[in-house]
């Protein structure tokens, strides 16, 4: 049981390049989330997917797109990377149920030059 | 709206000292409350949670009690160790926000030997 996995762990991009961050969970969770974490700002929600086939914007969606490929996988795409997108990105998943917590992946550290 | 306020860090203590990290919240409805911990270079892990008023969450010597009358969920530990050095995040989730986690900004804890 790997939990929540993210690839890659580190990435350096040039301004304007595109890339996709991958996230997968093997816990049969319904909901999945993408966050970014910047120094002194805590976690900010980019997009989430309450269930397979649905996605919704979070607090900071501009410059990102997501795909809920199936129940296991939820990818985050940067179409044209900008230096302001330099951050650590975390994926999380959550099972159904009122009181359940989110489970986090190890993160992807992205630098945009 | 829903929000979480944590005491600002860093908090620096000596080993075996008593720890309190304050967390207060505002929420519509009846939130579940969580403390997550992030060790250096790692993702977030759930430390403890409480789902209704007067519940006490506990784990690894840490405790927090859900106080509805003061809208607080303060984290405490009787005797901290160097290995407790990390960033601690308070968070809440409510049904009317589709159980999204609302995060505090995090409190960095530094324990000196």
Coordinates of C-alpha atoms in Angstrom, one line a residue:
Chain A
X1 CA 0.0 0.0 0.0
X2 CA 1.9 3.0 -1.3
X3 CA -0.6 5.6 -0.2
X4 CA -0.3 8.8 -2.3
X5 CA 2.5 9.0 -4.7
X6 CA 3.8 12.0 -6.7
X7 CA 6.1 12.3 -9.6
X8 CA 8.5 13.9 -10.2
X9 CA 10.1 14.8 -6.8
X10 CA 12.0 17.7 -8.3
X11 CA 11.7 19.7 -11.5
X12 CA 13.4 22.8 -13.0
X13 CA 11.6 24.5 -15.9
X14 CA 12.3 27.6 -18.0
X15 CA 9.6 30.3 -18.3
X16 CA 7.1 29.3 -20.9
X17 CA 7.7 25.6 -20.7
X18 CA 4.9 23.2 -19.9
X19 CA 4.8 20.1 -17.7
X20 CA 2.4 17.8 -15.9
X21 CA 2.7 16.7 -12.3
X22 CA 1.4 13.3 -11.6
X23 CA -0.5 12.0 -8.6
X24 CA -1.9 8.6 -7.8
X25 CA -3.5 7.0 -4.8
X26 CA -4.1 3.3 -4.1
X27 CA -6.5 3.8 -1.2
X28 CA -9.7 3.9 -3.2
X29 CA -10.4 7.5 -2.1
X30 CA -13.1 9.5 -3.8
X31 CA -11.7 13.0 -3.4
X32 CA -8.3 14.3 -4.5
X33 CA -6.7 17.7 -4.1
X34 CA -3.7 19.8 -5.4
X35 CA -2.1 22.4 -3.1
X36 CA 0.9 24.7 -3.4
X37 CA 3.0 25.6 -0.4
X38 CA 5.0 28.8 -0.4
X39 CA 7.2 30.1 2.4
X40 CA 5.1 31.8 5.1
X41 CA 1.8 31.3 3.3
X42 CA 0.8 27.8 4.4
X43 CA -1.1 25.6 1.9
X44 CA -3.3 27.0 -0.8
X45 CA -5.8 24.9 -2.7
X46 CA -5.3 25.0 -6.5
X47 CA -8.0 22.5 -7.7
X48 CA -9.8 19.6 -6.3
X49 CA -11.9 16.6 -7.5
X50 CA -14.7 15.5 -5.2
X51 CA -15.2 12.3 -7.2
X52 CA -14.2 10.7 -10.5
X53 CA -15.3 12.8 -13.4
X54 CA -15.6 16.1 -11.5
X55 CA -13.1 18.9 -10.9
X56 CA -13.5 22.3 -9.2
X57 CA -11.3 25.4 -8.8
X58 CA -9.8 26.2 -5.4
X59 CA -8.3 29.4 -4.1
X60 CA -5.5 29.8 -6.7
X61 CA -6.4 28.1 -10.0
X62 CA -5.0 30.6 -12.5
X63 CA -2.2 29.1 -14.7
X64 CA -3.1 25.5 -13.9
X65 CA -5.3 22.8 -15.3
X66 CA -6.2 19.4 -13.9
X67 CA -7.4 16.0 -15.1
X68 CA -9.1 13.3 -13.0
X69 CA -8.0 10.5 -15.3
X70 CA -9.7 7.8 -13.2
X71 CA -10.4 7.2 -9.5
X72 CA -6.7 6.7 -8.8
X73 CA -5.0 9.5 -10.7
X74 CA -5.3 13.3 -10.6
X75 CA -2.8 15.3 -12.7
X76 CA -1.9 19.0 -12.6
X77 CA -0.7 20.7 -15.7
X78 CA 1.2 24.0 -16.1
X79 CA 0.7 25.1 -19.7
X80 CA 3.2 28.0 -19.7
X81 CA 5.2 28.1 -16.5
X82 CA 6.0 31.4 -14.8
X83 CA 8.5 32.1 -12.0
X84 CA 5.5 32.8 -9.7
X85 CA 4.7 29.1 -10.0
X86 CA 7.9 28.2 -8.2
X87 CA 6.7 26.3 -5.2
X88 CA 6.3 22.9 -3.6
X89 CA 3.2 21.1 -4.8
X90 CA 1.3 18.6 -2.7
X91 CA -1.4 16.1 -3.8
X92 CA -3.8 14.7 -1.3
X93 CA -6.7 12.3 -1.2
X94 CA -9.6 11.8 1.1
X95 CA -12.1 8.9 1.6
X96 CA -15.9 9.4 1.8
X97 CA -17.2 10.2 5.2
X98 CA -17.9 13.3 7.2
X99 CA -15.0 13.3 9.6
X100 CA -12.2 11.9 7.5
X101 CA -8.8 13.6 7.0
X102 CA -6.8 14.1 3.9
X103 CA -3.7 12.0 3.1
X104 CA -0.8 13.7 1.5
X105 CA 1.9 12.7 -1.0
X106 CA 5.6 13.6 -0.5
X107 CA 5.4 16.7 -2.7
X108 CA 7.1 18.0 -5.9
X109 CA 9.5 20.8 -5.6
X110 CA 9.2 23.0 -8.8
X111 CA 11.5 25.8 -9.8
X112 CA 10.7 28.0 -12.7
X113 CA 13.7 30.1 -14.0
Chain B
X1 CA -16.7 32.5 6.3
X2 CA -14.4 29.7 7.5
X3 CA -10.9 30.5 8.8
X4 CA -8.2 29.3 11.1
X5 CA -5.7 31.5 13.0
X6 CA -2.6 30.0 14.5
X7 CA 0.1 31.7 16.7
X8 CA 3.0 32.9 14.7
X9 CA 6.3 31.2 14.9
X10 CA 8.9 30.3 15.1
X11 CA 8.4 28.9 18.6
X12 CA 11.8 28.0 20.2
X13 CA 11.8 25.8 23.3
X14 CA 14.4 23.8 25.2
X15 CA 14.0 20.0 25.4
X16 CA 11.5 18.8 28.0
X17 CA 9.7 22.1 28.0
X18 CA 5.9 22.3 27.9
X19 CA 4.5 23.2 24.5
X20 CA 1.3 25.1 23.6
X21 CA 0.5 26.2 20.1
X22 CA -2.7 28.2 19.9
X23 CA -5.3 27.7 17.2
X24 CA -8.7 29.4 16.9
X25 CA -11.2 29.1 14.2
X26 CA -14.4 30.6 12.7
X27 CA -16.7 28.2 10.9
X28 CA -20.2 27.9 9.6
X29 CA -21.8 24.7 10.8
X30 CA -19.9 22.1 12.9
X31 CA -16.3 21.6 11.8
X32 CA -14.0 18.8 12.2
X33 CA -10.6 20.0 13.5
X34 CA -7.1 18.6 12.7
X35 CA -3.5 19.1 13.5
X36 CA -1.0 18.2 10.8
X37 CA 2.8 18.1 11.2
X38 CA 5.4 18.6 8.5
X39 CA 8.9 17.4 9.3
X40 CA 11.8 19.1 7.3
X41 CA 11.8 18.1 3.6
X42 CA 8.7 15.9 4.0
X43 CA 4.9 16.0 3.2
X44 CA 2.2 16.6 5.8
X45 CA 1.1 13.9 8.2
X46 CA -2.0 13.9 10.3
X47 CA -1.0 14.3 14.0
X48 CA -4.5 14.2 15.6
X49 CA -8.1 15.2 15.0
X50 CA -11.4 15.8 16.8
X51 CA -14.8 15.7 15.2
X52 CA -17.1 17.2 17.9
X53 CA -17.2 19.5 20.8
X54 CA -15.2 18.4 23.9
X55 CA -13.5 15.6 22.0
X56 CA -9.8 15.3 22.8
X57 CA -7.4 14.1 20.0
X58 CA -4.1 12.6 21.0
X59 CA -1.1 11.1 19.4
X60 CA 2.7 10.8 20.2
X61 CA 2.2 12.7 23.4
X62 CA 0.4 15.6 21.8
X63 CA -3.1 16.5 22.7
X64 CA -5.7 19.0 21.6
X65 CA -9.3 19.5 22.9
X66 CA -12.1 20.8 20.7
X67 CA -13.5 23.8 22.6
X68 CA -16.7 25.0 21.0
X69 CA -17.3 27.8 23.5
X70 CA -13.9 29.4 22.8
X71 CA -13.7 28.2 19.2
X72 CA -10.2 26.8 19.9
X73 CA -8.1 23.7 19.3
X74 CA -4.8 24.4 21.0
X75 CA -2.0 21.8 20.6
X76 CA -0.1 20.8 23.8
X77 CA 2.7 18.5 24.8
X78 CA 4.0 18.0 28.3
X79 CA 7.7 17.4 27.4
X80 CA 9.0 18.2 23.9
X81 CA 12.0 16.5 22.3
X82 CA 14.4 17.6 19.6
X83 CA 12.6 15.3 17.2
X84 CA 9.4 17.3 17.6
X85 CA 11.0 20.1 15.6
X86 CA 8.7 20.6 12.6
X87 CA 6.0 22.9 11.3
X88 CA 2.5 22.4 12.8
X89 CA -0.7 23.2 10.9
X90 CA -4.1 23.6 12.3
X91 CA -7.0 23.0 9.9
X92 CA -10.8 22.5 9.8
X93 CA -13.2 21.0 7.4
X94 CA -17.0 21.6 7.1
X95 CA -19.6 19.9 5.1
X96 CA -20.8 23.0 3.3
X97 CA -17.4 23.5 1.8
X98 CA -17.3 20.0 0.5
X99 CA -15.0 19.0 3.3
X100 CA -12.1 21.1 1.9
X101 CA -9.5 21.7 4.5
X102 CA -9.2 25.3 5.6
X103 CA -5.6 25.8 6.8
X104 CA -3.8 28.0 9.3
X105 CA -0.5 29.5 8.2
X106 CA 1.6 27.0 10.2
X107 CA 3.8 27.4 13.3
X108 CA 7.4 26.4 13.1
X109 CA 8.6 24.7 16.3
X110 CA 12.3 24.6 17.1
X111 CA 13.5 22.4 20.0
X112 CA 17.0 23.0 21.3
X113 CA 18.9 20.3 23.2

